[in-house]
């Protein structure tokens, strides 16, 4: 399924299969439930240009999304400095 309309504009679509194809996994314990997600995508457009797309699961308020992004940046920066 293409993510583009006939006019060449992006349209919302499920990305679960695309994330699976990229090998995205998460460590969840047997009694843990996935409660929400913020997803940052690097998208290659038909003309070769690259754009970023940010989306989130229903039910997350802006403060939760902002907090999750801030924490993700902190984790990524800390692990990069540690050489991971």
Coordinates of C-alpha atoms in Angstrom, one line a residue:
X1 CA 0.0 0.0 0.0
X2 CA 1.4 3.4 -1.0
X3 CA 1.4 6.2 1.5
X4 CA 0.7 8.8 -1.3
X5 CA -2.5 10.0 -2.8
X6 CA -2.9 10.5 -6.6
X7 CA -2.1 14.2 -6.0
X8 CA 1.2 13.2 -4.4
X9 CA 0.3 14.1 -0.8
X10 CA 1.0 11.9 2.1
X11 CA -2.0 10.3 3.9
X12 CA -2.3 8.7 7.3
X13 CA -2.0 4.9 7.3
X14 CA -1.1 2.1 9.7
X15 CA 2.7 1.7 10.1
X16 CA 2.8 -1.5 12.2
X17 CA 4.0 -3.7 9.3
X18 CA 6.5 -1.1 8.1
X19 CA 8.0 -0.9 11.7
X20 CA 8.1 -4.7 11.8
X21 CA 9.9 -4.8 8.5
X22 CA 12.5 -2.4 10.0
X23 CA 13.1 -4.8 12.8
X24 CA 11.7 -2.6 15.5
X25 CA 11.2 -4.5 18.8
X26 CA 10.5 -3.6 22.4
X27 CA 11.3 -5.4 25.7
X28 CA 8.0 -6.1 27.5
X29 CA 7.6 -8.3 30.5
X30 CA 4.9 -11.0 30.5
X31 CA 2.6 -8.8 32.8
X32 CA 3.4 -5.5 31.2
X33 CA 0.9 -3.7 28.8
X34 CA 1.9 -1.3 26.1
X35 CA 0.0 1.9 27.1
X36 CA 1.1 4.4 24.4
X37 CA 3.6 5.2 21.8
X38 CA 5.2 8.2 20.1
X39 CA 6.8 7.3 16.8
X40 CA 9.3 9.4 14.9
X41 CA 9.7 8.3 11.3
X42 CA 12.4 9.1 8.7
X43 CA 10.5 9.0 5.4
X44 CA 12.0 8.8 1.9
X45 CA 9.8 10.6 -0.6
X46 CA 9.3 9.5 -4.2
X47 CA 11.6 12.3 -5.4
X48 CA 14.4 11.2 -3.1
X49 CA 13.9 13.9 -0.5
X50 CA 13.8 12.9 3.2
X51 CA 11.2 14.2 5.7
X52 CA 10.4 13.4 9.3
X53 CA 6.9 12.4 10.5
X54 CA 5.8 12.3 14.1
X55 CA 2.8 10.5 15.2
X56 CA 1.4 9.1 18.5
X57 CA -1.2 6.6 19.8
X58 CA -4.7 7.8 20.8
X59 CA -5.1 8.8 24.4
X60 CA -1.7 10.4 24.9
X61 CA -2.0 14.0 26.0
X62 CA 0.5 16.6 24.9
X63 CA 2.4 16.6 28.2
X64 CA 2.9 12.8 28.0
X65 CA 4.1 13.1 24.4
X66 CA 6.5 15.9 25.3
X67 CA 7.8 14.0 28.3
X68 CA 8.3 10.8 26.3
X69 CA 10.2 12.7 23.6
X70 CA 12.3 14.5 26.2
X71 CA 13.1 11.2 28.0
X72 CA 13.9 9.5 24.7
X73 CA 16.3 12.3 23.8
X74 CA 18.0 11.9 27.2
X75 CA 18.3 8.2 26.8
X76 CA 19.7 8.4 23.3
X77 CA 22.2 11.1 24.2
X78 CA 23.3 9.3 27.3
X79 CA 23.8 6.0 25.5
X80 CA 25.6 7.7 22.6
X81 CA 28.0 9.3 25.1
X82 CA 28.6 5.9 26.8
X83 CA 29.5 4.4 23.4
X84 CA 26.5 2.1 23.1

